[in-house]
Tab-separated table of C-alpha atoms and ligand atoms in Angstrom:
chain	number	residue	atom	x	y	z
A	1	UNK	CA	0.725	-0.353	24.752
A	2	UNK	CA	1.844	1.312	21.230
A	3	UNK	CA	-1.117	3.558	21.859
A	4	UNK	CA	1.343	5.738	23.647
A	5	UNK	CA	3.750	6.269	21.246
A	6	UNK	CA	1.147	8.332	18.767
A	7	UNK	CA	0.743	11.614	18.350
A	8	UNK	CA	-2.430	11.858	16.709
A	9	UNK	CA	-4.777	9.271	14.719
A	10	UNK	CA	-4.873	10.620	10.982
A	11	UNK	CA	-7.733	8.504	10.015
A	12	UNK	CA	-9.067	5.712	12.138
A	13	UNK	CA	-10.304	1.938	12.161
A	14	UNK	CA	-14.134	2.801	11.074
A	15	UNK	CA	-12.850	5.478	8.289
A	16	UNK	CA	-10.420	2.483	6.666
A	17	UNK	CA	-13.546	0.114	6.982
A	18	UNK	CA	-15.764	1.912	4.966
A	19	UNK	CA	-13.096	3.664	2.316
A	20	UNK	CA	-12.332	-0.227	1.840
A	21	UNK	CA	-15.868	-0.800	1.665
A	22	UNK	CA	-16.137	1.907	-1.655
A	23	UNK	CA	-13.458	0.730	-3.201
A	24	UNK	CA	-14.323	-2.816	-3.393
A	25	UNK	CA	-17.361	-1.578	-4.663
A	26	UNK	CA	-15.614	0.597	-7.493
A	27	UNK	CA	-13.007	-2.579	-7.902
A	28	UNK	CA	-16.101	-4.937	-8.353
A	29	UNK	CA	-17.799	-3.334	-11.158
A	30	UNK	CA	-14.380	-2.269	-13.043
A	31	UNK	CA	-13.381	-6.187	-13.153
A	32	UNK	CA	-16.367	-7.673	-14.008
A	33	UNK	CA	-15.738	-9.436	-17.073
A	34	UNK	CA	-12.635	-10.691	-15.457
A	35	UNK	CA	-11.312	-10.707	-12.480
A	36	UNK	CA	-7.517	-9.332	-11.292
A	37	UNK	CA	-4.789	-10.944	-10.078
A	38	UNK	CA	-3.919	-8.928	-6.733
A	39	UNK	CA	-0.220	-8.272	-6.540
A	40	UNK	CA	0.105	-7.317	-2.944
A	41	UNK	CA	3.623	-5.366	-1.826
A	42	UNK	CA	5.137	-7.230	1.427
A	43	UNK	CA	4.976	-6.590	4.281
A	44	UNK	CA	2.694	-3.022	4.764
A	45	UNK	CA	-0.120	-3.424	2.416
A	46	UNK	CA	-1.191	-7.114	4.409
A	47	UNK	CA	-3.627	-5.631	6.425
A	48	UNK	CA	-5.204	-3.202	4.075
A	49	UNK	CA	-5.577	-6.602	1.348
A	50	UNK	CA	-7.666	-8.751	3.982
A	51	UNK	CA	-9.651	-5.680	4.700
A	52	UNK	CA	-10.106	-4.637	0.724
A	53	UNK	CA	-10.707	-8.474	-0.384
A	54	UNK	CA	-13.762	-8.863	1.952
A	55	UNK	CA	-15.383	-6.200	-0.106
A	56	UNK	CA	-14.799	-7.310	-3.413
A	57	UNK	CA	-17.254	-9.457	-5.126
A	58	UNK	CA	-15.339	-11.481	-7.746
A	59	UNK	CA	-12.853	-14.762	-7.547
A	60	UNK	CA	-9.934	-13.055	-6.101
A	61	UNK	CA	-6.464	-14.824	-6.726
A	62	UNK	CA	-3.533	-12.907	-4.558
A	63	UNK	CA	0.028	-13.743	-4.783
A	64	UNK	CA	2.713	-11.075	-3.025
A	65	UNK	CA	5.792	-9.384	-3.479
A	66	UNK	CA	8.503	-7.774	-1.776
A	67	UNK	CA	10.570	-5.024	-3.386
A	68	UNK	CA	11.350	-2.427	-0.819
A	69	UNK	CA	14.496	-0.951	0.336
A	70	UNK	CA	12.678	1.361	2.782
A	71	UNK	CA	15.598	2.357	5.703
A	72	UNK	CA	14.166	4.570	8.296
A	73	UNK	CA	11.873	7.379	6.878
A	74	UNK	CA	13.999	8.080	3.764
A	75	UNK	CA	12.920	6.235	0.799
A	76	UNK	CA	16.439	5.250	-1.247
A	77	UNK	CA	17.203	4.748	-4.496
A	78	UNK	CA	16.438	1.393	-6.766
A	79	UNK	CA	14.415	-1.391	-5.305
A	80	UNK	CA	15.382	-4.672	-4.990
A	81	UNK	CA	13.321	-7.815	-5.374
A	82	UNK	CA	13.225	-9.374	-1.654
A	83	UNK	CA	10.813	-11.915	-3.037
A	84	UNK	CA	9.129	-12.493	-6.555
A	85	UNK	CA	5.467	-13.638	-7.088
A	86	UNK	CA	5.139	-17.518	-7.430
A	87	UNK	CA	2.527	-17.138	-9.931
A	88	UNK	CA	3.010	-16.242	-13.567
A	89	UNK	CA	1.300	-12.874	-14.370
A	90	UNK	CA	1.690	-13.535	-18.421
A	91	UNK	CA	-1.793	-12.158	-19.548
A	92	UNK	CA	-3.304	-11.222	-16.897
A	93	UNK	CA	-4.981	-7.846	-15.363
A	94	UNK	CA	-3.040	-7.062	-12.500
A	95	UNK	CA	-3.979	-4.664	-9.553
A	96	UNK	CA	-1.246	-4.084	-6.852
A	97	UNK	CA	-1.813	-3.467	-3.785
A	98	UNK	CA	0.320	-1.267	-1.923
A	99	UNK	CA	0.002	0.694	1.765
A	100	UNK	CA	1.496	3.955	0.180
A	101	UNK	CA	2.643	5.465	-2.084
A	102	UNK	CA	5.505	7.951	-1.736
A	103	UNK	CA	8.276	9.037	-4.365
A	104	UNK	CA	6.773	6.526	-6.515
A	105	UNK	CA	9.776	4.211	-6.843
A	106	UNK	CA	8.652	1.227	-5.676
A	107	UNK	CA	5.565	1.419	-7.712
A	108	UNK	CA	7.148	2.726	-10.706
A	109	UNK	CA	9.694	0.017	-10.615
A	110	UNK	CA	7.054	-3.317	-9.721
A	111	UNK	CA	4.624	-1.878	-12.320
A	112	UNK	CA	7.589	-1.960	-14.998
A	113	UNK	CA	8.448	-5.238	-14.023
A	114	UNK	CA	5.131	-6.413	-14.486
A	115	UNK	CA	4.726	-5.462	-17.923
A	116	UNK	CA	8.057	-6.859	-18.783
A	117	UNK	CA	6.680	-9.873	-17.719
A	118	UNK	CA	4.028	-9.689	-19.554
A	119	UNK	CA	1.083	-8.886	-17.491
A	120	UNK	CA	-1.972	-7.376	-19.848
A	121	UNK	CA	-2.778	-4.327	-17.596
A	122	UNK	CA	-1.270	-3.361	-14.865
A	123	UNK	CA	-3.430	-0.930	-11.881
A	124	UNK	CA	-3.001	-0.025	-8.753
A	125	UNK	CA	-4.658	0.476	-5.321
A	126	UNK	CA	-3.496	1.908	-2.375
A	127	UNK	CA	-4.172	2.220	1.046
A	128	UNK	CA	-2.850	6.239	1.656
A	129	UNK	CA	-1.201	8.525	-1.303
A	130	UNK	CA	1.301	11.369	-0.421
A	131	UNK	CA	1.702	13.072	-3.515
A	132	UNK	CA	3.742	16.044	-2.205
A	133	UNK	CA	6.738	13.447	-1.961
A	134	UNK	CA	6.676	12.352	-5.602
A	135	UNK	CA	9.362	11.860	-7.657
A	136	UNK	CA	8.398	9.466	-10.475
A	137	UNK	CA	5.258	10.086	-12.506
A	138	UNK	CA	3.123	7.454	-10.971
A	139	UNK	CA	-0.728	7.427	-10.073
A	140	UNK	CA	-2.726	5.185	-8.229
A	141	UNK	CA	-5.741	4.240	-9.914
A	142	UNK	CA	-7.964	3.850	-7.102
A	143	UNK	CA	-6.558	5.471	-3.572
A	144	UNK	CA	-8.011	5.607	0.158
A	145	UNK	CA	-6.780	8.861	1.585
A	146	UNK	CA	-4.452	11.359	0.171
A	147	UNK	CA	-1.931	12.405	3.627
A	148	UNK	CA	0.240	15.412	3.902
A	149	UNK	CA	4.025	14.799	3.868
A	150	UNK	CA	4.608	13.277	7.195
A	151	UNK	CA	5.400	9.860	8.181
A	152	UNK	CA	2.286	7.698	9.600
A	153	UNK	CA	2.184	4.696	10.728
A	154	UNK	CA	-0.328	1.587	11.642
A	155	UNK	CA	-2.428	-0.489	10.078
A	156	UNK	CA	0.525	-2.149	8.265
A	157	UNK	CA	2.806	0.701	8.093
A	158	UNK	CA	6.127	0.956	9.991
A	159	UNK	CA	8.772	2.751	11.643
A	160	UNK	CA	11.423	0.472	12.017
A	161	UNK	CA	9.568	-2.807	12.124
A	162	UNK	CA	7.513	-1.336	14.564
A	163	UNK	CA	3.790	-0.364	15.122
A	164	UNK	CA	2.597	-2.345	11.944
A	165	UNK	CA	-0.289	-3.931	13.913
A	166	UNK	CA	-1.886	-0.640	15.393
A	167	UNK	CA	-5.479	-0.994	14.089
A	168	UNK	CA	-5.712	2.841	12.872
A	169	UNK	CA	-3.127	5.426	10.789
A	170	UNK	CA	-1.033	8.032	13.014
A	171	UNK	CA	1.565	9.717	13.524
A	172	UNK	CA	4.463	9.236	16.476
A	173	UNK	CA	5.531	11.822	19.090
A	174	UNK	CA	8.364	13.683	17.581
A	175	UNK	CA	10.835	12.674	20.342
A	176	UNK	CA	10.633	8.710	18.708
A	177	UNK	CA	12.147	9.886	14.909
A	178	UNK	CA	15.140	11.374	16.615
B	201	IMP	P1	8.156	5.017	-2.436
B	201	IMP	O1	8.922	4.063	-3.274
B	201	IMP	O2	8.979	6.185	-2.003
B	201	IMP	O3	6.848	5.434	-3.033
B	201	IMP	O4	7.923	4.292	-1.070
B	201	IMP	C1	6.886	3.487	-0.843
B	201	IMP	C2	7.125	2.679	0.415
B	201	IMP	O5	7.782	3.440	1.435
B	201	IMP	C3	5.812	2.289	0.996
B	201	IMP	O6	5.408	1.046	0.483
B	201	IMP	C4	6.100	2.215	2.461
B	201	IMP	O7	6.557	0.932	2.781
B	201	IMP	C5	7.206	3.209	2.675
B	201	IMP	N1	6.686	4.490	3.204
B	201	IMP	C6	6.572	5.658	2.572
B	201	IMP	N2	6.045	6.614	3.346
B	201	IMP	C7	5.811	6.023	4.531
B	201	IMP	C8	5.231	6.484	5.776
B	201	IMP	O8	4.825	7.648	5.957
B	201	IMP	N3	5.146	5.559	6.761
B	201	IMP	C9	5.563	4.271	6.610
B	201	IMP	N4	6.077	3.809	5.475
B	201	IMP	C10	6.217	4.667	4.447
B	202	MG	MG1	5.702	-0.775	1.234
C-alpha cells in the first residue's frame, strides 16, 4: 500500500538484519564489564532498538526520549524535550539510540544533556549517518549505513508521520515532497 509511494529501496529488510546483527556483536564485547543503559530517541529509532536489542548479549535496561523538533525535511534550530527519561542516568554508561543522524543537533544537544545529568559516558548508535548534512561536530560511535544527502524513509523514519512502519529504508517519488 505505501510500497507505491517509494522511489527506490536504499538498503533493505535482510541488509538492516544483519548490520544489526554486527553491531550487537561489536556492542556486546565493548560493554562487557557493564552493561549500558539504552537511551532510545522517540519515535524513529523504535524499530531499529527491538531489532539491535535481540542481538546484544548483556542485561539491557532501555528507557526513551523525545527531543525532536523535526518539521518536514528541514531540521530547525534548538530541540526541545517532548519527553524526559523516567530513569536516572547519574553514573551510568549510556548508549543512545537514534535512527539518524543529520546536522547533529539533536544528538549534540541529548548527549550534553546527559552529561549534565551526570551520566559516566555517554555513546551513540545509529541506525543511518548522513554526514554531508552536518553542522555540529558529532560522531556516532557505532553506525549502520552512511546515506547520501537525501531524505529516506521506513523502518522508523518519517515524512510527515507517515511511512514509519515500511519494513526497509527508501526514498519517495519526488512528486510526494512538493
Ligand atoms: P539532526 O538533529 O539534524 O541530526 O536530525 C536528526 C533527526 O532528524 C533524526 O532523528 C530524524 O528524526 C530526522 N531526520 C533527519 N534526516 C532524515 C531523513 O532523511 N528522513 C527522516 N528523518 C530524518
Ligand atoms: Mg529522530
Amino acid at each position: 500500500m505505501l510500497e507505491k509511494d517509494i522511489k527506490k529501496v536504499l538498503i533493505s529488510e535482510e541488509q538492516i538484519i544483519a548490520r544489526a546483527k554486527e553491531l550487537g556483536a561489536e556492542i556486546t564485547e565493548d560493554y562487557k564489564d557493564g552493561s549500558p543503559l539504552m537511551v532510545a530517541l522517540l519515535r524513529g529509532s523504535v524499530p531499529f532498538l527491538a531489532e539491535l536489542i535481540k542481538h546484544i548479549d548483556l542485561d539491557i535496561q532501555y528507557d526513551f526520549m523525545d527531543v525532536t523538533s523535526y518539521e518536514g525535511t528541514e531540521s530547525i534550530g534548538d530541540i526541545k524535550i517532548l519527553k524526559d527519561l523516567d530513569t536516572s542516568v547519574r553514573g551510568l554508561d549510556i548508549l543512545v539510540v537514534e535512527d539518524i543522524v543529520d546536522t547533529g543537533r539533536t544528538l549534540s544537544a541529548v548527549v550534553k544533556t546527559l552529561y549534565n545529568k551526570g551520566a559516566n559516558s555517554v555513546k551513540i548508535v545509529t541506525l543511518l549517518d548522513k554526514p554531508s548534512r552536518r553542522v555540529k561536530d558529532i560522531k556516532a560511535d557505532y553506525i549502520g549505513f552512511e546515506v547520501e544527502n537525501e531524505f529516506v524513509v521506513g523502518y522508523g523514519m518519517d515524512f510527515n508521520q507517515k511511512y514509519r512502519c515500511l519494513p526497509y529504508i527508501g526514498v519517495l517519488k519526488d512528486e510526494l515532497y512538493q
